[in-house]
Coordinates of C-alpha atoms in Angstrom, one line a residue:
X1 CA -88.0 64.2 -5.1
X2 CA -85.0 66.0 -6.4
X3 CA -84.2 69.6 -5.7
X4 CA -83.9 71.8 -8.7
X5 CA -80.8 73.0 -10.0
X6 CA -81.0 77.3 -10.9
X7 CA -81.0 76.7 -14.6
X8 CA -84.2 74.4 -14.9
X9 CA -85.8 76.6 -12.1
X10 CA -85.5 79.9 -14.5
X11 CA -86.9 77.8 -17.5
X12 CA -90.5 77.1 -15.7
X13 CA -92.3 80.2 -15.7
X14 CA -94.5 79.7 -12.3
X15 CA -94.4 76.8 -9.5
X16 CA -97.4 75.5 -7.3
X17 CA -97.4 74.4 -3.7
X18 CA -98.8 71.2 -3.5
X19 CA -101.6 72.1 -1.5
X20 CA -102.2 74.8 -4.1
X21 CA -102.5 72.1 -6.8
X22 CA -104.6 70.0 -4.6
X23 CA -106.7 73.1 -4.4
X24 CA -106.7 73.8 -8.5
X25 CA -107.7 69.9 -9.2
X26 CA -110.4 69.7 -6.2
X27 CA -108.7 66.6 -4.6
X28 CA -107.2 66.3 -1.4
X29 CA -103.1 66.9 -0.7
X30 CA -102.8 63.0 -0.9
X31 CA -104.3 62.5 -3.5
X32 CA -101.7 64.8 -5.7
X33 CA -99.2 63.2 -3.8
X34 CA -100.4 60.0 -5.4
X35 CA -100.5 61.6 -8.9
X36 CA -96.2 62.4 -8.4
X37 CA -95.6 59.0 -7.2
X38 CA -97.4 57.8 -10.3
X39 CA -95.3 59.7 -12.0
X40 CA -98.4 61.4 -13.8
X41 CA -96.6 64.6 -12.2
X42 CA -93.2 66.1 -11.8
X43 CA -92.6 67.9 -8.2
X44 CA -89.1 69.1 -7.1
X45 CA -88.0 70.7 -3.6
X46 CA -87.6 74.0 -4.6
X47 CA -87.1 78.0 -2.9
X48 CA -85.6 78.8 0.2
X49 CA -87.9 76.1 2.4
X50 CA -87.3 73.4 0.1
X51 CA -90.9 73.2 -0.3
X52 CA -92.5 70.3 -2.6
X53 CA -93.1 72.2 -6.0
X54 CA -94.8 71.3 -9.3
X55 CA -94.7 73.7 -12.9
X56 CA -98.2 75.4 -12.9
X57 CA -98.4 74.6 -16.2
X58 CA -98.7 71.0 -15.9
X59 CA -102.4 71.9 -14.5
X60 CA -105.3 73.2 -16.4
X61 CA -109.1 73.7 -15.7
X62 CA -108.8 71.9 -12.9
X63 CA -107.0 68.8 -14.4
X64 CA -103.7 67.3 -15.3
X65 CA -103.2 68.9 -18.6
X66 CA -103.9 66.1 -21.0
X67 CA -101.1 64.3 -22.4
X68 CA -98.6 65.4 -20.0
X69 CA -98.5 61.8 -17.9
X70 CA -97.7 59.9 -20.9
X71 CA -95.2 62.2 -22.2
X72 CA -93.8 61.5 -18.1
X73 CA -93.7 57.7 -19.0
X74 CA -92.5 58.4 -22.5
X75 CA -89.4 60.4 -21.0
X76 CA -88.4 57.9 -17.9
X77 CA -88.6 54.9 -20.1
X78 CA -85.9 57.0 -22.2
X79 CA -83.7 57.3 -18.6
X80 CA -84.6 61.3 -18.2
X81 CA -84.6 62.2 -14.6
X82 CA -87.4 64.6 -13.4
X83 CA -84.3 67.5 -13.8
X84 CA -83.9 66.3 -17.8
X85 CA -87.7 65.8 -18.1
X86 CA -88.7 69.6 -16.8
X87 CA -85.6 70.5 -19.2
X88 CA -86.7 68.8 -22.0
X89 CA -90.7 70.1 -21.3
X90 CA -89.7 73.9 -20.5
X91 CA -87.0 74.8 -23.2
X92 CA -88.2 76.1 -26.7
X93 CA -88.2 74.0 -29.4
X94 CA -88.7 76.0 -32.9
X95 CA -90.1 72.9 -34.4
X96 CA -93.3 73.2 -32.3
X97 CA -92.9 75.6 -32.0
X98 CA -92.6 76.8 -27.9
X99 CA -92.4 74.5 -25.3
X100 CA -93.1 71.1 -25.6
X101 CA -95.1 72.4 -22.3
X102 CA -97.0 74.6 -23.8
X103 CA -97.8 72.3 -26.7
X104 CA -99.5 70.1 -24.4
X105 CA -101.3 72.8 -22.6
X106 CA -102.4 74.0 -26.3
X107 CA -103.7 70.0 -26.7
X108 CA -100.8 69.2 -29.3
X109 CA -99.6 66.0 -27.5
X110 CA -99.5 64.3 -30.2
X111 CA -96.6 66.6 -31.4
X112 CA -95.1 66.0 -27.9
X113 CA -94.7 62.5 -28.0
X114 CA -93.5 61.8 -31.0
X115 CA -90.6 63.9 -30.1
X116 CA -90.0 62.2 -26.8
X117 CA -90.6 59.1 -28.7
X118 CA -87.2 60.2 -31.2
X119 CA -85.5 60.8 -28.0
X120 CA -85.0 56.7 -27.5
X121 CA -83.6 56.4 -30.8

């Protein structure tokens, strides 16, 4: 897990605890521990702690929001880190137009990925 530089911290708008997204999915602590090693989430140490974070907005009536882990795979195959990934997912793009977080979390994945797909090229 990487710790997160101030500039892509001020771009996500809220941050969950682990346990508090264990909580929001109805699974147990390992279990979402699981889903970042699988790379279907993005967590970073964070705050004064360095406490285990993930962007709220990556969960959604009480799911992963969908599209988000293959946008994950779509972004690591193109060599982002987790740092360029939450970049890439929290910073406006006026083509979407918003985030390409927010897209997802409005079920326009398909948008999503096909940028991250133009990424590679």
């Amino acid at each position: 897990m990487t710790e997160i530089d101030v500039k892509i911290d001020a771009l996500v708008p809220a941050w969950l605890t682990v346990p508090d997204v264990a909580e929001r999915l109805g699974v147990e602590v390992t279990r979402v521990r699981q889903f970042i090693r699988e790379g279907q989430l993005i967590a970073v140490r964070r705050g004064e702690n360095k406490v285990l974070q993930v962007p709220a907005d990556f969960i959604g009536d009480g799911r992963i929001v969908k599209g988000l882990s293959g946008t994950i795979t779509l972004l690591r195959d193109d060599g982002f880190s987790d740092e360029e990934m939450l970049e890439w997912l929290f910073t406006p793009d006026d083509s979407l137009p918003g985030t390409p977080a927010q897209a997802l979390r409005e079920n326009r994945g398909t948008e999503v990925k096909r940028r991250a797909q133009a990424l590679a090229v």
